[in-house]
Coordinates of C-alpha atoms in Angstrom, one line a residue:
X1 CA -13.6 -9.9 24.1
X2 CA -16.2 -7.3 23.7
X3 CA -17.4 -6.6 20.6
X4 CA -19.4 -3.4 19.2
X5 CA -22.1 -3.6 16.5
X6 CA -23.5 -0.6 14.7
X7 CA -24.8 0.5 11.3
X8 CA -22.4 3.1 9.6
X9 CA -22.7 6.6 10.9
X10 CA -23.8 5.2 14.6
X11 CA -21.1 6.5 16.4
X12 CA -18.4 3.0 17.1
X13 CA -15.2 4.9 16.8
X14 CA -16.8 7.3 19.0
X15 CA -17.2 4.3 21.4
X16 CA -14.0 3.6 21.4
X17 CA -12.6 7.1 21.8
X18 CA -14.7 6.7 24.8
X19 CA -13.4 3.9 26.4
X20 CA -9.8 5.0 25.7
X21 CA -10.8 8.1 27.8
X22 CA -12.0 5.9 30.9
X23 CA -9.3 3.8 31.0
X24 CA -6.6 6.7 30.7
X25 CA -8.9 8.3 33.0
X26 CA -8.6 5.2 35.8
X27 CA -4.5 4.8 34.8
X28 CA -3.2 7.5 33.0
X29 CA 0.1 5.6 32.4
X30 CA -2.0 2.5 30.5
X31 CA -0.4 1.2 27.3
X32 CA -3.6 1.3 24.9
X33 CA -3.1 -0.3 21.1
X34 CA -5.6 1.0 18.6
X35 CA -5.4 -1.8 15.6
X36 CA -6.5 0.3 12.4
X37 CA -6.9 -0.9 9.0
X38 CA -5.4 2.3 7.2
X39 CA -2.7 4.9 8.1
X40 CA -5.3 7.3 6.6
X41 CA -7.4 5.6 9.6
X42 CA -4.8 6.2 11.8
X43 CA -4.2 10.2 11.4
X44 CA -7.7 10.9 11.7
X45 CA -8.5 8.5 15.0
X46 CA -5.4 10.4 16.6
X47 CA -6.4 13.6 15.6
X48 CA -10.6 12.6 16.9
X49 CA -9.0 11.4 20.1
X50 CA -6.8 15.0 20.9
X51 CA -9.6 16.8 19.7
X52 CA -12.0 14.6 22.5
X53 CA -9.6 15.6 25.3
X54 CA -7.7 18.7 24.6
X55 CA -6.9 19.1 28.5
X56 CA -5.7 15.6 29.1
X57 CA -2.3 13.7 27.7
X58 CA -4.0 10.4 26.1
X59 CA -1.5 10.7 23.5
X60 CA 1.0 9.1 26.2
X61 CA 1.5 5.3 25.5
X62 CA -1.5 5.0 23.0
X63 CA -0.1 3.4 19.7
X64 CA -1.9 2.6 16.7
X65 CA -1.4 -0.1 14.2
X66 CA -2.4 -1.6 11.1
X67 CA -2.0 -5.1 11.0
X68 CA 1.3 -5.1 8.9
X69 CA 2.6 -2.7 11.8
X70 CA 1.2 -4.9 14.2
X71 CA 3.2 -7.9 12.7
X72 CA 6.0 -6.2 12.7
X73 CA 5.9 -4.8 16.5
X74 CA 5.1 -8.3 18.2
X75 CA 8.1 -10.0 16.1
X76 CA 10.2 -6.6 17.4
X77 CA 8.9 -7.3 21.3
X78 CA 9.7 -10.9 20.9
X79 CA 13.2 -10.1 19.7
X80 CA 12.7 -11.6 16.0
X81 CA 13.1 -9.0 13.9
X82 CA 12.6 -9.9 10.4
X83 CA 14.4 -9.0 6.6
X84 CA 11.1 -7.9 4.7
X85 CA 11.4 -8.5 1.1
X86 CA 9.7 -5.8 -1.1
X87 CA 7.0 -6.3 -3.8
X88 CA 9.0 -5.2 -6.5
X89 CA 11.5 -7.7 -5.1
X90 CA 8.5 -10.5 -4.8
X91 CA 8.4 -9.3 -8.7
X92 CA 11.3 -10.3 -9.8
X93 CA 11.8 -13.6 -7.6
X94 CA 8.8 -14.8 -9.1
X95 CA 10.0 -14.3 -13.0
X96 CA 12.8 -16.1 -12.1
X97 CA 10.9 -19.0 -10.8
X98 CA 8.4 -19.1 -13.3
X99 CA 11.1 -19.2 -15.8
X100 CA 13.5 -22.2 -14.3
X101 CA 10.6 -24.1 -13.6
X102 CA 9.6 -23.5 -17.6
X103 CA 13.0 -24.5 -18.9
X104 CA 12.8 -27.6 -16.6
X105 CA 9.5 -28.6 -17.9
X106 CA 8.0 -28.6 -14.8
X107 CA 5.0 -25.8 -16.1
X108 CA 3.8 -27.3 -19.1
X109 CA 0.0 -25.9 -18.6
X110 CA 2.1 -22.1 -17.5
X111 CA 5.0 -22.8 -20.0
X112 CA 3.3 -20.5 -22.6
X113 CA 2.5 -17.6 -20.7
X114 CA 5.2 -18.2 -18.1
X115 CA 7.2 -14.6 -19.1
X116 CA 3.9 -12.3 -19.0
X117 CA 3.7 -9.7 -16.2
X118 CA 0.3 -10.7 -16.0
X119 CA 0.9 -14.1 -14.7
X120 CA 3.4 -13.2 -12.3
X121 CA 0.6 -10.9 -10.5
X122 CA -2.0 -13.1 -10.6
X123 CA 0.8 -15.8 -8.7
X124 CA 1.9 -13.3 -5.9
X125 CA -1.7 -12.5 -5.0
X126 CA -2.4 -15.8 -5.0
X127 CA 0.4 -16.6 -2.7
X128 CA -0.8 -13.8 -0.3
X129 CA -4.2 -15.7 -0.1
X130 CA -3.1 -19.1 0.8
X131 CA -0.9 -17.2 3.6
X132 CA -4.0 -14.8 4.5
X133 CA -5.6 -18.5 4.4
X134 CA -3.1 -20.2 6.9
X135 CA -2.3 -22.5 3.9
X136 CA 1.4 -24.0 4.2
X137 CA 3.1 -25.3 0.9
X138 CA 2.8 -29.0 2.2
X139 CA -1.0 -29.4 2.6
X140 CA -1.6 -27.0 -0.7
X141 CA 0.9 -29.8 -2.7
X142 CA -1.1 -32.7 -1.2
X143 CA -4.1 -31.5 -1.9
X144 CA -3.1 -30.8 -5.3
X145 CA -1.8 -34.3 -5.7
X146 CA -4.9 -36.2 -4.1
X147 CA -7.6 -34.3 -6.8
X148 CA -5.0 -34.5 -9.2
X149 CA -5.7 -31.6 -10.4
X150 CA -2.9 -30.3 -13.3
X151 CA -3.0 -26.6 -12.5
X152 CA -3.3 -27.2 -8.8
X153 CA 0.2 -29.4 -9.0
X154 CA 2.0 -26.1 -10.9
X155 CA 0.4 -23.8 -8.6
X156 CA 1.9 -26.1 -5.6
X157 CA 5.4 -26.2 -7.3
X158 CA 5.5 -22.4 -7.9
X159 CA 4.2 -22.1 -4.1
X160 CA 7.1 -24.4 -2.9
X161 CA 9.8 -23.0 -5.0
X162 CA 8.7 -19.7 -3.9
X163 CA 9.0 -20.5 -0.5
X164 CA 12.2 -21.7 -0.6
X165 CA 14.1 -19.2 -2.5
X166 CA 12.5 -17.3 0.1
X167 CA 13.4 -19.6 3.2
X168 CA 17.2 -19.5 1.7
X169 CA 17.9 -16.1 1.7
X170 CA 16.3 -15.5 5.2
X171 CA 13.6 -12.9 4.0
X172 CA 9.5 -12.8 4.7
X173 CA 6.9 -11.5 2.6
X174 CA 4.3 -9.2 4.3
X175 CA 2.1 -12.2 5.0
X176 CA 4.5 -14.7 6.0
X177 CA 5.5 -11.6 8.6
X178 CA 2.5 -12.6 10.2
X179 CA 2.7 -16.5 10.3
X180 CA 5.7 -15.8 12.5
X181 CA 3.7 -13.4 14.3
X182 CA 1.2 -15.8 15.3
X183 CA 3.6 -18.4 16.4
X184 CA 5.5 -16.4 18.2
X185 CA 2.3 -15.1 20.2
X186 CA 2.0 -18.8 20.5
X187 CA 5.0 -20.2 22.0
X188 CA 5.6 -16.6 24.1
X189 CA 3.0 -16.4 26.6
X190 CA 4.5 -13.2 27.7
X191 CA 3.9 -11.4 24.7
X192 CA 1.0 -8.7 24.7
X193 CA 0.1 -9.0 28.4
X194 CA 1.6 -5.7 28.8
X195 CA -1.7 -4.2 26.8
X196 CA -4.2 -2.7 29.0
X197 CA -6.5 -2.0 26.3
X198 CA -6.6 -3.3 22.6
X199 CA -8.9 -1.7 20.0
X200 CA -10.0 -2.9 16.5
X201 CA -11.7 -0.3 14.8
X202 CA -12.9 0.2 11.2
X203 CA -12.7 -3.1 9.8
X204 CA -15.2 -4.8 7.7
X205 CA -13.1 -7.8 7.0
X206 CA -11.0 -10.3 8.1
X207 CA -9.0 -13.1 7.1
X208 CA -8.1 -16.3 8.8
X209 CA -4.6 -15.1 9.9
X210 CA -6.3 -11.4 11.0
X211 CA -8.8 -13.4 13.4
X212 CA -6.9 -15.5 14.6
X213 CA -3.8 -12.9 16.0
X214 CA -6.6 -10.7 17.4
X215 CA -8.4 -13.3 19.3
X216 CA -5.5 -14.6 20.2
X217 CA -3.6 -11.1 21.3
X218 CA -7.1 -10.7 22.8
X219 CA -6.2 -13.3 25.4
X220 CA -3.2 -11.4 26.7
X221 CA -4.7 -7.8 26.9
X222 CA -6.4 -7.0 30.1
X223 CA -9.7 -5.9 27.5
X224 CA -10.2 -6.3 24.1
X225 CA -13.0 -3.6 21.9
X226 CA -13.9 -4.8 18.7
X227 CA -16.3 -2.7 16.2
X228 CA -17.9 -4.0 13.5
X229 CA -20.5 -2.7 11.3
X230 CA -24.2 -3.7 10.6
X231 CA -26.8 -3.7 8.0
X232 CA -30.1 -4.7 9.7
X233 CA -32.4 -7.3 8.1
X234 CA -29.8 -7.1 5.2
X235 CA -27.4 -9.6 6.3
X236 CA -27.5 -12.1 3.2
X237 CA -27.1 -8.9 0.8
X238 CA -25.2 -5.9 1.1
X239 CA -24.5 -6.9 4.9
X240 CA -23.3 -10.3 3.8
X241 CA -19.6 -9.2 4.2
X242 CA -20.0 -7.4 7.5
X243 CA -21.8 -10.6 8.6
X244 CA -18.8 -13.2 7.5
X245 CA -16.5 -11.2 9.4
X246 CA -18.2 -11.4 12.9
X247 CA -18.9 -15.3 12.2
X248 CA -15.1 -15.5 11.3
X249 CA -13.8 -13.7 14.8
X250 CA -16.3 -15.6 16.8
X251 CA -15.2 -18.8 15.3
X252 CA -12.1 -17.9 16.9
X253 CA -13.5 -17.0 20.0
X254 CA -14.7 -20.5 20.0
X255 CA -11.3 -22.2 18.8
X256 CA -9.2 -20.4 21.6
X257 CA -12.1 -20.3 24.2
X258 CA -12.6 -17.1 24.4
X259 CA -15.8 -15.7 25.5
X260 CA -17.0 -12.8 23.4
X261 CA -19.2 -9.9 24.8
X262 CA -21.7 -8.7 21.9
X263 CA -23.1 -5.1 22.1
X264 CA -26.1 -4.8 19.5
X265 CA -26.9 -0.8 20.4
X266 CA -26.9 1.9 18.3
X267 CA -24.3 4.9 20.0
X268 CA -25.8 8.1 20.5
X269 CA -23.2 10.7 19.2
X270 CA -24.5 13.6 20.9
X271 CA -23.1 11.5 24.3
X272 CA -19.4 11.7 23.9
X273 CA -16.8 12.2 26.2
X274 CA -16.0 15.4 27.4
X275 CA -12.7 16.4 29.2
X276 CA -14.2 16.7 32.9
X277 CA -18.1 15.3 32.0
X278 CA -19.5 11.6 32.2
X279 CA -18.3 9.0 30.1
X280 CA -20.3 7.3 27.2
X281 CA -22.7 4.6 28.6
X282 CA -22.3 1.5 27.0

């Protein structure tokens, strides 16, 4: 798993651009996957990558992602499709929740504020965390229980109920799409190894479900470009982010032995591909 480090404005997605070249270059039929973190993202790296090579057809078999799409398309592949509830539906399951669980007594720190909108927003992103987390409703409750902690043990019944209503009506959220993601990649060891080349590109962040499905997708494609951005002797300040999210993907690395590949280099722009001309040396 090879891994690109740059400070902004030092040409990584030009890297990668690069490197999608050689490879279509050496198989023009190569599936490549691009993982992006916005569709914004995505537009403009497919428009940069037909404006590199105007004479060749990289556009064949190159797909880009964000990690929702990417959830989505392994589950697809792996013949799981899923029934993805929407946020406005996340909305109301949660009032309804919060209000059972109220008249039941079983909220009576959240009993007073249990019918605000405010509450019920502050409980779905808090939900997506413990799933970005990897944090099932089982070790949250006992947790809750062993520091017996009041607001913890509400927080774990809302969680639970949550889950179930959720569980019972055969529907995902957009994070627990990729839970089953990442266990599917698990028990199919099929999955992915059709990827010649996977990309990660414009990220400055991940969490612990995001590292883990690209180191573990990383395993499957035949090579694996990461970029990640740098702030030089700035790493416990305005770097500090940049810096959690390498030590979060090599962690990873290390879990799933995977060996990664660092490239501490700053790219020289003026050396891109050109249809016909010598590659960008890395």
């Amino acid at each position: 798993m090879e891994f690109y480090l740059a400070p902004v404005g030092r040409g990584k997605t030009d890297a990668v651009l690069s490197r999608i070249l050689q490879t279509k270059a050496r198989a023009p039929f190569a599936s490549v996957w691009a993982l992006l973190a916005t569709q914004r993202q995505s537009l403009d790296f497919r428009r940069r990558l037909l404006t590199a090579s105007p004479d060749q057809r990289v556009f064949f078999n190159v797909e880009t992602f964000t990690f929702y799409q990417l959830y989505q398309q392994l589950l697809l592949m792996a013949g799981k499709p899923q029934r993805s509830i929407s946020e406005s539906a996340r909305a109301g399951l949660i009032a309804v929740i919060l209000r059972d669980l109220a008249a039941r007594g079983d909220l009576p720190i959240f009993a007073p504020i249990a019918h605000t909108p405010g509450l019920a927003r502050i409980l779905l992103e808090f939900i997506y965390e413990l799933k970005q987390s990897l944090i099932d409703v089982e070790p949250f409750a006992a947790a809750a229980e062993k520091l017996a902690i009041p607001k913890a043990i509400e927080l774990a019944r809302i969680y639970a109920a949550y889950q179930r209503l959720l569980i019972s009506h055969d529907l995902v959220d957009r994070e627990g799409e990729g839970w089953l993601a990442l266990s599917t990649l698990a028990e199919n060891d099929s999955l992915g190894t059709s990827i010649d080349l996977l990309v990660c590109d414009g990220y400055d962040q991940f969490n612990p479900m995001q590292a883990r499905l690209l180191v573990q997708l990383s395993t499957r494609a035949r090579e694996t470009l990461t970029t990640l951005t740098t702030v030089p002797d700035r790493e416990e300040t305005v770097g500090l982010r940049f810096k959690r999210a390498l030590d979060r993907l090599l962690a990873c690395c290390g879990e799933e032995n995977v060996y990664p590949d660092l490239h501490w280099e700053l790219f020289n722009t003026d050396a891109l591909p050109r249809p016909g001309g010598e590659p960008l040396a890395a």
